[in-house]
Structures are given as structure tokens and as C-alpha cells.
mmCIF file of C-alpha atoms and ligand atoms in Angstrom:
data_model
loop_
_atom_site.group_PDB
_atom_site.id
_atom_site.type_symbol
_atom_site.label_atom_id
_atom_site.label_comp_id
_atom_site.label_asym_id
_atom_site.label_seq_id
_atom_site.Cartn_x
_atom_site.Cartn_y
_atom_site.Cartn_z
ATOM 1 C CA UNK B 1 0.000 0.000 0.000
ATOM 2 C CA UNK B 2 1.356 3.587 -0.906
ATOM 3 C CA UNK B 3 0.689 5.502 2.116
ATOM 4 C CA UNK B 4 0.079 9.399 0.350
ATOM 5 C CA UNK B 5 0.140 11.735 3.229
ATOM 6 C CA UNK B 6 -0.776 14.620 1.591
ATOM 7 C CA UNK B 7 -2.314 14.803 -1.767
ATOM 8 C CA UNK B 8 -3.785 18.022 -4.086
ATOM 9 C CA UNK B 9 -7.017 16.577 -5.264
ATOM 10 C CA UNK B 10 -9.793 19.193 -6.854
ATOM 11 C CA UNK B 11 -7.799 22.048 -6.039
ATOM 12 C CA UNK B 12 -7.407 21.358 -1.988
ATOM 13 C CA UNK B 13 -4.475 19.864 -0.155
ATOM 14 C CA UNK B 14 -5.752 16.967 1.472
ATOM 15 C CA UNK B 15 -4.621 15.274 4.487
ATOM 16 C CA UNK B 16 -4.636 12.064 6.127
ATOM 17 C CA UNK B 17 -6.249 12.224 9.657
ATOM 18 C CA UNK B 18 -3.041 10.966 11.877
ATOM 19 C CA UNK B 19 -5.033 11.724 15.134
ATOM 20 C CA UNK B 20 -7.338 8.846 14.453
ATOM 21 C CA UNK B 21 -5.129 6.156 12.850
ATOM 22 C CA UNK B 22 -5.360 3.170 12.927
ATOM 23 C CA UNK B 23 -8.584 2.692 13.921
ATOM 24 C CA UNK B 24 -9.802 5.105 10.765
ATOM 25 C CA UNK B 25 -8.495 5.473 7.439
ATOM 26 C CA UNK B 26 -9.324 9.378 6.593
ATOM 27 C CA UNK B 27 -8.344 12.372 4.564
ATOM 28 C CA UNK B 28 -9.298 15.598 5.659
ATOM 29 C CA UNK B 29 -9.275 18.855 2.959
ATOM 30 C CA UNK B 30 -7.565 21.865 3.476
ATOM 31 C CA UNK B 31 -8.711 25.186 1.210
ATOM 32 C CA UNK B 32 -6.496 28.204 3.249
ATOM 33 C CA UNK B 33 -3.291 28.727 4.882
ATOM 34 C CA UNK B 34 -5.469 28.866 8.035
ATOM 35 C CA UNK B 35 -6.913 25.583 8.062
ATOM 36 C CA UNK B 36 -3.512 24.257 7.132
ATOM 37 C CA UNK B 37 -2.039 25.826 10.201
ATOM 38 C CA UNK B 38 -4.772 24.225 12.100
ATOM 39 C CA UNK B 39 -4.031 21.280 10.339
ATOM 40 C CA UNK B 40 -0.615 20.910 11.442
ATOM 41 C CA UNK B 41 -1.352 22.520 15.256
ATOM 42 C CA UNK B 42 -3.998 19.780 15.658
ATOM 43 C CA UNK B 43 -1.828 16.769 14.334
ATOM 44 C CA UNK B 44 -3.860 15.907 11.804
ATOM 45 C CA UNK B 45 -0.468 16.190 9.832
ATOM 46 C CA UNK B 46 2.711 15.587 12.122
ATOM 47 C CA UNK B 47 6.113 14.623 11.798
ATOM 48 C CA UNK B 48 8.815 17.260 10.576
ATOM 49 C CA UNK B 49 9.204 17.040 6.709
ATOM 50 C CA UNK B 50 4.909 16.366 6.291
ATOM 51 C CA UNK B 51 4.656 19.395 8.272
ATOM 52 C CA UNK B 52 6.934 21.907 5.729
ATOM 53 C CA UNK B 53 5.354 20.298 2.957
ATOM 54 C CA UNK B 54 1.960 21.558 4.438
ATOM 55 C CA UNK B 55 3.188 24.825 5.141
ATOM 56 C CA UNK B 56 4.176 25.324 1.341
ATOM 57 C CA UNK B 57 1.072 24.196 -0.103
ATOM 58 C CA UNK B 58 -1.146 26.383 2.929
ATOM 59 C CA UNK B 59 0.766 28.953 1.068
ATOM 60 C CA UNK B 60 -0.071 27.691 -2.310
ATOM 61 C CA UNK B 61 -3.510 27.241 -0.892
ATOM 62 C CA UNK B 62 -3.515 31.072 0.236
ATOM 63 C CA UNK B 63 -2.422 32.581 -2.464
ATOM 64 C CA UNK B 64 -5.498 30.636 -4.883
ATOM 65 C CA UNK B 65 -7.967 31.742 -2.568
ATOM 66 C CA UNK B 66 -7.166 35.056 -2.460
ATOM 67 C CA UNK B 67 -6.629 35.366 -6.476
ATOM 68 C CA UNK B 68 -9.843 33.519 -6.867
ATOM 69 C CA UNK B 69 -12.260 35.822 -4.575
ATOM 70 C CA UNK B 70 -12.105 39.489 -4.586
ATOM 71 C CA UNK B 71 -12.871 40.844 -2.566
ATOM 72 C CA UNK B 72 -13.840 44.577 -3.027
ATOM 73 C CA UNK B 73 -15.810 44.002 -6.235
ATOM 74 C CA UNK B 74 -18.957 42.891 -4.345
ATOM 75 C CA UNK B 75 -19.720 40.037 -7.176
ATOM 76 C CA UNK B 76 -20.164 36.372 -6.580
ATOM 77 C CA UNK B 77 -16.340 35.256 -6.044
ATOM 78 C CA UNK B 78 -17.818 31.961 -8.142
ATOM 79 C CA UNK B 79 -19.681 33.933 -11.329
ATOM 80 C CA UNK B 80 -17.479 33.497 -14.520
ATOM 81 C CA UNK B 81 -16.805 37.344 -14.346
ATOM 82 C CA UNK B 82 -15.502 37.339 -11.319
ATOM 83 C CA UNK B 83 -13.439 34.094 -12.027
ATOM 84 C CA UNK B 84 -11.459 36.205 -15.310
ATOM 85 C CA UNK B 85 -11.224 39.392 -12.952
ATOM 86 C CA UNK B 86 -6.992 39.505 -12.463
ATOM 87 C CA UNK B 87 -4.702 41.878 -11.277
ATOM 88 C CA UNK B 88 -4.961 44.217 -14.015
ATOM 89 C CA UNK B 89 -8.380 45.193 -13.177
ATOM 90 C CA UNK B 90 -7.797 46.067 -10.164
ATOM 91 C CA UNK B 91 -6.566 48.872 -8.044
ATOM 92 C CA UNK B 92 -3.441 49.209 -6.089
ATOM 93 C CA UNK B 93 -5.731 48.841 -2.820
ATOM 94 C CA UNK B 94 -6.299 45.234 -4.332
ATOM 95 C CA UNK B 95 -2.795 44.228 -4.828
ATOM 96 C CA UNK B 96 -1.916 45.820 -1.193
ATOM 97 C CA UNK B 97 -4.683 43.503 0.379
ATOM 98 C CA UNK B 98 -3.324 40.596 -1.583
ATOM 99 C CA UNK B 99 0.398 40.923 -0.099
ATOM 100 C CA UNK B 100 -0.904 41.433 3.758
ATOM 101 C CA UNK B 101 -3.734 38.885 3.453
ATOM 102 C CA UNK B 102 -1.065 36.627 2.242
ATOM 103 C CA UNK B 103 1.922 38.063 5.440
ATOM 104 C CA UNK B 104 -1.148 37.046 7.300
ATOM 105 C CA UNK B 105 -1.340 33.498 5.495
ATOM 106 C CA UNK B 106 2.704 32.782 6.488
ATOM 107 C CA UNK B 107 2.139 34.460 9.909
ATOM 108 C CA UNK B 108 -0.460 31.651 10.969
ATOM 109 C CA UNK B 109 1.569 28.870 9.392
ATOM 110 C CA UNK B 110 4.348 30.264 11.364
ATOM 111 C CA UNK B 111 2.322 29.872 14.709
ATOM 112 C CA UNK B 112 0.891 26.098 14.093
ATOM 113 C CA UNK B 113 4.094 24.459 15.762
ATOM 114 C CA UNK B 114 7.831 25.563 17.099
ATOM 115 C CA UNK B 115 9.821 22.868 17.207
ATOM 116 C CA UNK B 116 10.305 21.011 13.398
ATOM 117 C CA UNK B 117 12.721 23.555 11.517
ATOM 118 C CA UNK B 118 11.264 21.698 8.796
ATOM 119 C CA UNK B 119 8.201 23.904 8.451
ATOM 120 C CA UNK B 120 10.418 27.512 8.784
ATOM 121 C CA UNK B 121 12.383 25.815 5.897
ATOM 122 C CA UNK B 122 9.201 25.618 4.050
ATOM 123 C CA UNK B 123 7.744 28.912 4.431
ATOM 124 C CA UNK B 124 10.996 30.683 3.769
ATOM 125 C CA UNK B 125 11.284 28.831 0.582
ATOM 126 C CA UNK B 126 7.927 29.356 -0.357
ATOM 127 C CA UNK B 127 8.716 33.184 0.776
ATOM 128 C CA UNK B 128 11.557 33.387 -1.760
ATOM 129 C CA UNK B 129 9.511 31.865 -4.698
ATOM 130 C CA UNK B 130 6.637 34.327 -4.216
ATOM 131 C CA UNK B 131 9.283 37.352 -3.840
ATOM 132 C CA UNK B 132 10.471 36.357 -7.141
ATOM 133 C CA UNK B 133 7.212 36.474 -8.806
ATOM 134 C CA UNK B 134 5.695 39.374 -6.678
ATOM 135 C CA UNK B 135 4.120 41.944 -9.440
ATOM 136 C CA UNK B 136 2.600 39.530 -11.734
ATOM 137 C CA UNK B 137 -1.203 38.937 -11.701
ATOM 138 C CA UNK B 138 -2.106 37.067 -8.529
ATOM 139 C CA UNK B 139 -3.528 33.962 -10.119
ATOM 140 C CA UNK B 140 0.087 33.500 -12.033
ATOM 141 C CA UNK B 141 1.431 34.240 -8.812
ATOM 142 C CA UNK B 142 -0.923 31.519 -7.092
ATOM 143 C CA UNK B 143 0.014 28.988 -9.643
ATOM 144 C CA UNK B 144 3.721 29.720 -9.584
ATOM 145 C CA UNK B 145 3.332 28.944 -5.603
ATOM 146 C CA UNK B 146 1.470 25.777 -5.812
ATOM 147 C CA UNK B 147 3.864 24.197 -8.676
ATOM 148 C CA UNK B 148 7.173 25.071 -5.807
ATOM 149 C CA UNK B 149 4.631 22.936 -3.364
ATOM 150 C CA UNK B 150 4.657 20.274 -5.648
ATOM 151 C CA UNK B 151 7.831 20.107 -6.139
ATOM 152 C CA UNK B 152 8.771 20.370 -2.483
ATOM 153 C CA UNK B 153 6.312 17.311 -1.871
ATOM 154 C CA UNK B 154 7.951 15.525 -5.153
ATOM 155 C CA UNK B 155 11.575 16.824 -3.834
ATOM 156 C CA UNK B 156 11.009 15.382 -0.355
ATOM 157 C CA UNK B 157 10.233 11.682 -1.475
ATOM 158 C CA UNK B 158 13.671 11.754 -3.509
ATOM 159 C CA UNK B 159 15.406 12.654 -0.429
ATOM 160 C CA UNK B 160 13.922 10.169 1.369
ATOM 161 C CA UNK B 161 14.698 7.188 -1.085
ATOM 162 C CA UNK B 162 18.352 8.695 -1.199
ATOM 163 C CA UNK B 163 18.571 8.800 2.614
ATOM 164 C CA UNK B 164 16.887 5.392 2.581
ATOM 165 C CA UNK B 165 19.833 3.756 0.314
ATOM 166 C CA UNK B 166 22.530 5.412 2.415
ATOM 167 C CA UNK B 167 21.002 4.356 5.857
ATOM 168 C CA UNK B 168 20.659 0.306 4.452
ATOM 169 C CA UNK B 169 24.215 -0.050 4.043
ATOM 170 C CA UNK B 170 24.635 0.566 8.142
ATOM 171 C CA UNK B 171 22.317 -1.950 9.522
ATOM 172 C CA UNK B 172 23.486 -5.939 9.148
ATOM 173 C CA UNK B 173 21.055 -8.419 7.444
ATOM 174 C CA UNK B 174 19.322 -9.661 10.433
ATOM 175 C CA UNK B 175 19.207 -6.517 12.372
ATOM 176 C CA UNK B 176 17.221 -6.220 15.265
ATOM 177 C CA UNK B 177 16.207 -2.014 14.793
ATOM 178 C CA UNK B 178 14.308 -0.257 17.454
ATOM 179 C CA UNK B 179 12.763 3.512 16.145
ATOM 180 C CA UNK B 180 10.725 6.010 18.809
ATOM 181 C CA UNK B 181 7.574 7.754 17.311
ATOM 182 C CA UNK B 182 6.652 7.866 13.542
ATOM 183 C CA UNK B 183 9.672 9.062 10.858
ATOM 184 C CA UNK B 184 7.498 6.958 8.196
ATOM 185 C CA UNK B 185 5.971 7.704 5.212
ATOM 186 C CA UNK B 186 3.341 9.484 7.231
ATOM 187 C CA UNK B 187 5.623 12.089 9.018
ATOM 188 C CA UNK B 188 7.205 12.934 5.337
ATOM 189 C CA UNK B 189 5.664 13.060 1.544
ATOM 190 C CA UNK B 190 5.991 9.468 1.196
ATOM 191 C CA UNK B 191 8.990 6.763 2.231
ATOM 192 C CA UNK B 192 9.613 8.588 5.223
ATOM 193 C CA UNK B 193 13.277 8.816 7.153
ATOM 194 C CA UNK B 194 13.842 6.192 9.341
ATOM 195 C CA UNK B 195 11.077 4.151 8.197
ATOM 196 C CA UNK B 196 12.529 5.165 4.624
ATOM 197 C CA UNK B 197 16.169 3.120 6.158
ATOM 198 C CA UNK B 198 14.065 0.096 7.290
ATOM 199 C CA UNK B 199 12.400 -0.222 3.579
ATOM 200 C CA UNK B 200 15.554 0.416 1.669
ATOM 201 C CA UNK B 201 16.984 -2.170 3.779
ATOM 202 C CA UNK B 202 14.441 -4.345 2.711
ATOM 203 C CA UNK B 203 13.999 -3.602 -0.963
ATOM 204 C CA UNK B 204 17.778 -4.470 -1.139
ATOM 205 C CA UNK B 205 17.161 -7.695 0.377
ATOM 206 C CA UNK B 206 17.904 -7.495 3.840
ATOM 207 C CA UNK B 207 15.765 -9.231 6.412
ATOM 208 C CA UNK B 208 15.611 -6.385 9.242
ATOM 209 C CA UNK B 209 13.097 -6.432 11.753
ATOM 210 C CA UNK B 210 12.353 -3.709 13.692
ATOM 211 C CA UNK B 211 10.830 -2.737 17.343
ATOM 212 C CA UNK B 212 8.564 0.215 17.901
ATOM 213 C CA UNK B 213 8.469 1.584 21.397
ATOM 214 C CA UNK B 214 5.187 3.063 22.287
ATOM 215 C CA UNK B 215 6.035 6.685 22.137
ATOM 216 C CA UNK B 216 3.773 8.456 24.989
ATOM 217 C CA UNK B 217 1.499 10.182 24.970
ATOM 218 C CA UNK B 218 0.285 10.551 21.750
ATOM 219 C CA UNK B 219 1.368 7.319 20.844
ATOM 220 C CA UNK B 220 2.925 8.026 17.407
ATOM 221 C CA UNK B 221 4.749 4.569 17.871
ATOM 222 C CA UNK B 222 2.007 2.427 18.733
ATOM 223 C CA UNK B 223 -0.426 3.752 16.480
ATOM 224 C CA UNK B 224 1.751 5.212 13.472
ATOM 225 C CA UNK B 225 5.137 2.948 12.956
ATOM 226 C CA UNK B 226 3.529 0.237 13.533
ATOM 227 C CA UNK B 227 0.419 0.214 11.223
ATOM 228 C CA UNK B 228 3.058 1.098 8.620
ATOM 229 C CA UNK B 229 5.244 -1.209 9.514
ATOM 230 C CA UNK B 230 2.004 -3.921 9.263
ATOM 231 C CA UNK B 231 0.961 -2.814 6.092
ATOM 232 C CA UNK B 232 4.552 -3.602 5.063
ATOM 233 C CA UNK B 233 4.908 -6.715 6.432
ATOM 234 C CA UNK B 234 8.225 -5.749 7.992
ATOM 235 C CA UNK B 235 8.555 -7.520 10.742
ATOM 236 C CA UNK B 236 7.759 -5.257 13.888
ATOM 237 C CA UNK B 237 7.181 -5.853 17.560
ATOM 238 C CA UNK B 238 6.075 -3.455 19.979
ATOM 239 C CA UNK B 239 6.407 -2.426 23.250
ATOM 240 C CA UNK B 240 6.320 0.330 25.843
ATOM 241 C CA UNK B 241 8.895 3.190 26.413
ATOM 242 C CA UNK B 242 9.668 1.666 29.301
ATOM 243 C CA UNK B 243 10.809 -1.569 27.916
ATOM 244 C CA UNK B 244 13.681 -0.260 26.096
ATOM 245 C CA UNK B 245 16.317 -0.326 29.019
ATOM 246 C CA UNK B 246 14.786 -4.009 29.255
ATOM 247 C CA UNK B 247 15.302 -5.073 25.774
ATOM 248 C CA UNK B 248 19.017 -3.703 25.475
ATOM 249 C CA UNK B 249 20.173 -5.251 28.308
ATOM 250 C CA UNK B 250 18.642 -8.693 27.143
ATOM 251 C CA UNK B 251 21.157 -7.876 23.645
ATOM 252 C CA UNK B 252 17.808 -7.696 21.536
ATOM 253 C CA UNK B 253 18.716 -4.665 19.880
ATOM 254 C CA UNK B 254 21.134 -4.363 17.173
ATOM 255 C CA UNK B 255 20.996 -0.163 16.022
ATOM 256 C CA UNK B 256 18.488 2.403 16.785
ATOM 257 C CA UNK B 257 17.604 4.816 14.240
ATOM 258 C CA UNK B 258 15.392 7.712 14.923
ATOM 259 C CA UNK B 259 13.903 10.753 12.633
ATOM 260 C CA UNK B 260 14.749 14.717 13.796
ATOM 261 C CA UNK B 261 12.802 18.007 13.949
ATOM 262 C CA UNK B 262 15.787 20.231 14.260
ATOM 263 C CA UNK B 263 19.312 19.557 14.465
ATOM 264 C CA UNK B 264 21.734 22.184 15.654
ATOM 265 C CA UNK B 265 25.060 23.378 13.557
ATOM 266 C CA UNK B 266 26.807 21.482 16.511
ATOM 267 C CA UNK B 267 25.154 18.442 15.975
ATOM 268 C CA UNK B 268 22.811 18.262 18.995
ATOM 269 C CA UNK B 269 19.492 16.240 17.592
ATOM 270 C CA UNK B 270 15.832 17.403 19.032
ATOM 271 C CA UNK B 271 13.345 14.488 18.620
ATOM 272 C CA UNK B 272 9.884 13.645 19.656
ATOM 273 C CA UNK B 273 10.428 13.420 24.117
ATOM 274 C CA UNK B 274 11.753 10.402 24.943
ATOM 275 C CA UNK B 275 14.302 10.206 22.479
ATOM 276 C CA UNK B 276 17.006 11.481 24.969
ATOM 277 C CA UNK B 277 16.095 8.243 27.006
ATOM 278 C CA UNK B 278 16.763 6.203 23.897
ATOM 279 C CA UNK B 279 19.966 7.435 23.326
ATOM 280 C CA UNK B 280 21.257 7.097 26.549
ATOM 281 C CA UNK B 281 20.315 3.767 27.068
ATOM 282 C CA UNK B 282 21.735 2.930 23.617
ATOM 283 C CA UNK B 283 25.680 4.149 24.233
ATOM 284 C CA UNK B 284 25.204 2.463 28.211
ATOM 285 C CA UNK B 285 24.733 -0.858 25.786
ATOM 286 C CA UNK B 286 27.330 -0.099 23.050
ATOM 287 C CA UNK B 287 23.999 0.232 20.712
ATOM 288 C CA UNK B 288 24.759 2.405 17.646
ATOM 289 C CA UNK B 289 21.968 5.485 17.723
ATOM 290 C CA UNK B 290 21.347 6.878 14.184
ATOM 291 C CA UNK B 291 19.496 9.936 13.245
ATOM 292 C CA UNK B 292 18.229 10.146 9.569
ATOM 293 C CA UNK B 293 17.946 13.278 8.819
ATOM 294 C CA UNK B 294 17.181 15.682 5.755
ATOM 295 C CA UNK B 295 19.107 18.757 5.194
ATOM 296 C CA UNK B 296 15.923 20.461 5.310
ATOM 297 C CA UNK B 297 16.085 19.787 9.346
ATOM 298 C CA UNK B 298 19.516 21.338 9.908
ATOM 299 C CA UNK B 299 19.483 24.558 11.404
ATOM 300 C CA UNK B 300 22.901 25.926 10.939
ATOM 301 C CA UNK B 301 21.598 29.004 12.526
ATOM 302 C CA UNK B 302 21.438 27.614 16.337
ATOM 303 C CA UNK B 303 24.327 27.380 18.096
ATOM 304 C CA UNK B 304 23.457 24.383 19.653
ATOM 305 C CA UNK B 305 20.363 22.092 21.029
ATOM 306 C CA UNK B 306 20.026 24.906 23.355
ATOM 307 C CA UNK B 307 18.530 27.074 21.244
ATOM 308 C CA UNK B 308 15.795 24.646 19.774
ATOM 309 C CA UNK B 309 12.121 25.533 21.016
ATOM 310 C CA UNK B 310 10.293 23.193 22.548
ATOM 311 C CA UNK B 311 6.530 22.695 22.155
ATOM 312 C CA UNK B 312 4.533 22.338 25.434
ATOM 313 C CA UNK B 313 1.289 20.355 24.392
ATOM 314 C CA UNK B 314 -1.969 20.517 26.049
ATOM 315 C CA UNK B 315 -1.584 18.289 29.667
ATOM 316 C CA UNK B 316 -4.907 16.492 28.090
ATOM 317 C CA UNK B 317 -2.644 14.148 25.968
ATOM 318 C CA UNK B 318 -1.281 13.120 29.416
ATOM 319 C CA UNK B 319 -3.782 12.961 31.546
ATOM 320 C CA UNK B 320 -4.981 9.978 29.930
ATOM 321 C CA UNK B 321 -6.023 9.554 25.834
ATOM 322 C CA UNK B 322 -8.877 10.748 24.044
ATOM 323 C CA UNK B 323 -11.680 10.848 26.222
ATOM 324 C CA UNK B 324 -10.377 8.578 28.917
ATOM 325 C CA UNK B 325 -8.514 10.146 31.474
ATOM 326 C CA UNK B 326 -6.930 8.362 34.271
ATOM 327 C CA UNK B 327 -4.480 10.200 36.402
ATOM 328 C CA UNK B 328 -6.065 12.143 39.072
ATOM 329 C CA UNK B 329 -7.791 14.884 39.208
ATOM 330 C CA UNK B 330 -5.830 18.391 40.712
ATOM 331 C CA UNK B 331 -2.419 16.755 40.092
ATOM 332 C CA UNK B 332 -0.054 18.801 38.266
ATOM 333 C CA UNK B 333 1.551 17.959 34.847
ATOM 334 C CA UNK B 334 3.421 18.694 32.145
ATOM 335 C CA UNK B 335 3.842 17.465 28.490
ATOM 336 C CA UNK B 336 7.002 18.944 26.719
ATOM 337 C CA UNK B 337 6.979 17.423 22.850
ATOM 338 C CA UNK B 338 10.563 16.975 22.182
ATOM 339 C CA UNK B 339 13.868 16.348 24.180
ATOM 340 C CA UNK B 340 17.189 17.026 22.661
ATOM 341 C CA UNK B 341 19.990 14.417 22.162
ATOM 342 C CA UNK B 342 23.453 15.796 22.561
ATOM 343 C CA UNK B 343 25.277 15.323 19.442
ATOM 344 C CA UNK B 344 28.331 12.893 21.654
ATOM 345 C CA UNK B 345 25.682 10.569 21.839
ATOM 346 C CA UNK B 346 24.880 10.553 17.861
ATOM 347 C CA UNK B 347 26.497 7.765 16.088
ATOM 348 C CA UNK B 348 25.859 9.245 12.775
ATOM 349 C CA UNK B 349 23.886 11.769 10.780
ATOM 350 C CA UNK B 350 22.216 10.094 7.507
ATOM 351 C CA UNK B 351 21.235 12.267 5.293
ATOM 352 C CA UNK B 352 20.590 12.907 1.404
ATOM 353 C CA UNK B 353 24.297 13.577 1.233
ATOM 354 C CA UNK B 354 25.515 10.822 2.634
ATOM 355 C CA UNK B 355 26.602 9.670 6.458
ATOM 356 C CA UNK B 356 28.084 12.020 8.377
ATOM 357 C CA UNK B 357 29.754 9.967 11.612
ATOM 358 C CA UNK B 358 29.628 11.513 14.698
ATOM 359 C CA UNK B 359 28.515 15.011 13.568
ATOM 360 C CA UNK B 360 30.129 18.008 14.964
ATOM 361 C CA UNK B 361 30.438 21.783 13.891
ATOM 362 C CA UNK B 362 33.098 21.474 10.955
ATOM 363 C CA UNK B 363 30.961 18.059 9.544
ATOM 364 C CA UNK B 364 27.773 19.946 9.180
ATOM 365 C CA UNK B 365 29.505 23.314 8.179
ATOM 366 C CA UNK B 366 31.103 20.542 5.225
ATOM 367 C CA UNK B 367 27.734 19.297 4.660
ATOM 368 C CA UNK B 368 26.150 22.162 3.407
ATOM 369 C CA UNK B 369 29.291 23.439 0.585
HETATM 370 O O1 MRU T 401 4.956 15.538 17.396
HETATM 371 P P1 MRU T 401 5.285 14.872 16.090
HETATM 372 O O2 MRU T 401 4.540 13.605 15.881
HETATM 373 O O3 MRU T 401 5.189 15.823 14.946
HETATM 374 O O4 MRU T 401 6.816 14.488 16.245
HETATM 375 C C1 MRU T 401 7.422 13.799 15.199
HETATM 376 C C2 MRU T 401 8.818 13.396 15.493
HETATM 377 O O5 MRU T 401 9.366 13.684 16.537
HETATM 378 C C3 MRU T 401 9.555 12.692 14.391
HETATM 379 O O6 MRU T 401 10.447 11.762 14.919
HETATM 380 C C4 MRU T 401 10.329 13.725 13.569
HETATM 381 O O7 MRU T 401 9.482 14.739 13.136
HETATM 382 C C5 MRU T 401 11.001 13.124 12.410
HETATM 383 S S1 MRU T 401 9.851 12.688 11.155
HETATM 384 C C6 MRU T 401 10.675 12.166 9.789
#
């Protein structure tokens, strides 16, 4: 089964629902740059490369609304007339309520999540395509915008499969894996980065299997990795975070290799929470601890994992899940998203470029020349 995370159909951006896999198989459709950003703050979409490919089409998705309503000419947005009405036929007022309706598009996208670099990467791209084209009627501008989304969505696969081939070669035929949340096909356009290693491994004929730790509390491991993993038929067990220390020890796991949302130019790795646990627990055991990761997740800009963000979530997702809630009522609590790796504890960067062994300053300045 090809898992399509996000797919343009009839002029939206749809989405599968990730909040309600796998007990439903939905897509959800996205028409502004506002219900993208919602979107992406509600997890419908998650994971750090799906999440800058949403953010470039909510700008895609922006841009064709506004071109295709306007909004001072008080005539059905949907009549034909309205539909040929451009640029030229309008007044400078128009064009000046295009560009700040459409600051007001990136602004939201901007808001939806801090942590994944991934969807900064994406608006600024999408920033530098539309400063290229700003002047020309708004409906070439719209279309100019969602072809770059395209491409970013088509651009993000490739990197995946190239990742994919260079993060094989690492792991042994037999290898026991363990991965912590979802780096699949569903946190990316398609292939995804970890999950991406684990089927290139495959495809070129190695018999992996892999363990998927639970990945509290919204369960990305559990519910995402594993379903993929299932419709795969890649071998996958899973257990609870708290199994991991467990499962080391008992020499059960061969390599770990996790996805990123933002590694620093020192090398320091942020990851969904948790990951920090992993990692430390993997050099205790002598466990190589891999981070595939697209270039598209490197800030070079941060100093180090210091300076990453990280996303508080609503105490909800720990107080129990869904509409069950089991920890008592009046205690305190607190659900940070992410946890950051220091880079000493990083076997090895794999990204589109190749493996970068135990990534430091000078490696990832290298990287990017
Ligand atoms: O909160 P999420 O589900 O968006 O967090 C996702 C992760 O932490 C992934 O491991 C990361 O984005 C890498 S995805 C290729």
C-alpha cells in the first residue's frame, strides 16, 4: 500500500487524519493557509518534513484563494466574471490587500508548531519563490506557488529514497532495529526517514526487523510505525517506552535509528520526548543510535540544542487519551513534545548527502558546501 500523506485533489491539499489512525483510514481537505495551520497545530499532519510540505502548499492554498475571490468588487467570487477578474483590473488597494492577506497566510503557518525547523524551511522557501514572482497577476502568482509545493512534496520523497539507500548499508542483514515515534511515510511526503532506512533495507534484500516503542502520549509509535510497519509486512514488535532499558540489556537490539525536527550546527538532535532516554540507554549498551535526517532539518543558525524551542502540548494528551482520562484529578503535569539528544551521543547523521559519523560543527559546516 502507498501511504500518500498529503495529496492536491480538486484544487485542496488533502490530508490524512493521523489523530485517528489506525482505527480510521481518513483524509481531511484543506482550502487556506489557516486551516492548514490548524491542520498541522492539531496533528492531523505531524512529523517534521509532512509538516513543511503543508506549510508550502497552505501557502499555495492562500495565495489561490485570495486570487480567486475578490474581494472589493462585491460580485459572486464563483460567477465566470468574477473568475477572469486579475490583477490588471484592479486597483493598487487590491494588490496591497493581496500581499498582507497573504503576510497574514505565512504568519499563521508560522504559529501552528515551534519545534520542526522543517516547516520555517518551508515557508521561507515558499517566501523566496513568491518574492520572485511578486508583481505579476495574482492567479500567475498563485500557480507559480502551488507548482514550488509540488515540487517540495515531489523533492522530499527523492530525499527520502536517497537517505533510505545510504542508511541500508549501516544496519546488518538480520538486524534487530528499534525507532521512537513515527519518521514513516506518514511524518514525510511518502517513504519517510527512518522508516525510509528500514524499507531500503528491505527492498535491497535485507531481512531487518524492527521494534517500535510506544512513544507516549500521543502514541505516534504504537499507532503510526507500527500500522506502517504492518501494512509492510516488515517484521515489527512493539512495546512500551519503558521496555527499552529491558530489551538492550537482554542484547535484543542491534541499532536504533530515529527521525529529527531540528538539528543544531553542533550536531545536537531534538526528537519527539523520549528520544534522549533512547539514546542514553543505547551508548550504556554499546547500541549504535542513528538519526536520519534531511538537510531540510539542519538549522545551521542555532548554536546548539540549546537554542531549539520546545513545544509544550496541552496536559490532556497526558492525563490519559482521548476521552479517557486516568491520572487524578488536581495533580499537576506537564507534556514537553521533544527532548534534545546531545550530538556525543549521535552515532551518525544520515542524510541525502551521505553519512556524516559523529557530527560536529566542521561536519555539518562541510555538509552544506
Ligand atoms: O509531534 P510529532 O509527531 O510531529 O513528532 C514527530 C517526530 O518527533 C519525528 O520523529 C520527527 O518529526 C522526524 S519525522 C521524519
Amino acid at each position: 500500500m502507498k501511504i500518500e500523506t498529503l495529496r492536491w485533489t480538486n484544487n485542496k491539499l488533502e490530508m490524512i487524519d493521523q489523530r485517528i489512525l489506525p482505527a480510521a483510514f481518513e483524509y481531511l481537505a484543506y482550502d487556506s493557509a489557516a486551516s492548514v495551520a490548524e491542520g498541522i497545530r492539531s496533528m492531523v499532519v505531524r512529523g517534521a518534513p509532512a509538516i513543511g510540505v503543508a506549510a508550502a502548499y497552505g501557502v499555495a492554498l492562500e495565495a489561490l484563494r485570495l486570487s480567486s475571490a475578490p474581494r472589493h468588487s462585491g460580485l459572486d467570487p464563483e460567477s465566470s466574471y468574477s473568475k477572469k477578474l486579475d490583477f490588471r483590473f484592479r486597483g493598487n488597494d487590491e494588490v496591497e490587500d493581496f500581499n498582507s492577506d497573504m503576510e497574514a497566510g505565512f504568519t499563521v503557518l508560522a504559529q501552528s508548531r515551534p519545534t520542526a525547523v522543517n516547516l520555517f524551511w518551508g515557508l521561507k522557501r515558499m517566501r523566496g519563490v513568491w518574492e520572485s514572482v511578486k508583481g505579476q497577476n495574482n492567479s500567475a502568482v498563485a500557480e507559480r506557488l502551488l507548482a514550488e509545493a509540488h515540487e517540495i512534496l515531489a523533492e522530499d520523497i527523492r530525499i527520502n529514497r536517497a537517505m533510505g539507500a545510504f542508511g541500508a548499508e549501516l544496519l546488518a542483514d538480520g538486524a534487530r532495529v528499534l525507532t521512537h515515534c513515527n519518521a514513516g511515510a506518514l511524518a514525510t511526503a511518502g517513504w519517510g526517514t527512518a522508516l525510509g532506512v528500514f524499507r531500503s533495507a528491505v527492498e535491497a534484500g535485507k531481512k531487518i526487523s524492527v521494534i517500535a516503542d510506544e512513544t507516549r502520549p500521543f502514541l505516534q509509535g504504537a499507532r503510526l510505525t507500527a500500522w506502517e510497519m504492518v501494512q509492510e509486512n516488515i517484521p515489527v514488535t512493539l512495546i512500551t517506552d519503558n521496555m527499552v532499558g529491558f530489551m538492550m540489556a537482554c542484547g535484543e537490539v542491534d541499532a536504533v535509528v530515529v527521525g529529527t525536527d531540528r538539528v543544531a550546527s553542533n550536531g545536537d538532535v531534538a526528537n519527539k520526548i523520549g528520544t534522549y532516554m533512547v539514546a542514553v540507554l543505547a551508548h550504556r549498551h554499546n547500541i549504535p543510535f542513528y538519526v536520519a535526517c534531511p538537510l531540510s532539518t539542519i538549522d545551521m543558525s542555532i548554536a546548539s540544542g540549546a537554542d531549539i524551542p520546545i513545544e509544550e502540548r496541552s496536559v490532556d494528551e497526558v492525563k490519559g487519551f482521548r476521552d479517557y482520562h486516568w491520572a487524578a484529578e488536581g495533580v499537576s503535569i506537564r507534556n514537553p513534545a521533544f527532548d534534545v539528544t546531545p550530538a556525543e551521543l549521535v552515532t551518525a547523521l544520515i542524510t541525502e548527502k551521505g553519512v556524516v559519523q559523529q557530527p560536529d560543527r566542521e561536519k555539518l559546516i562541510e555538509l552544506f558546501k
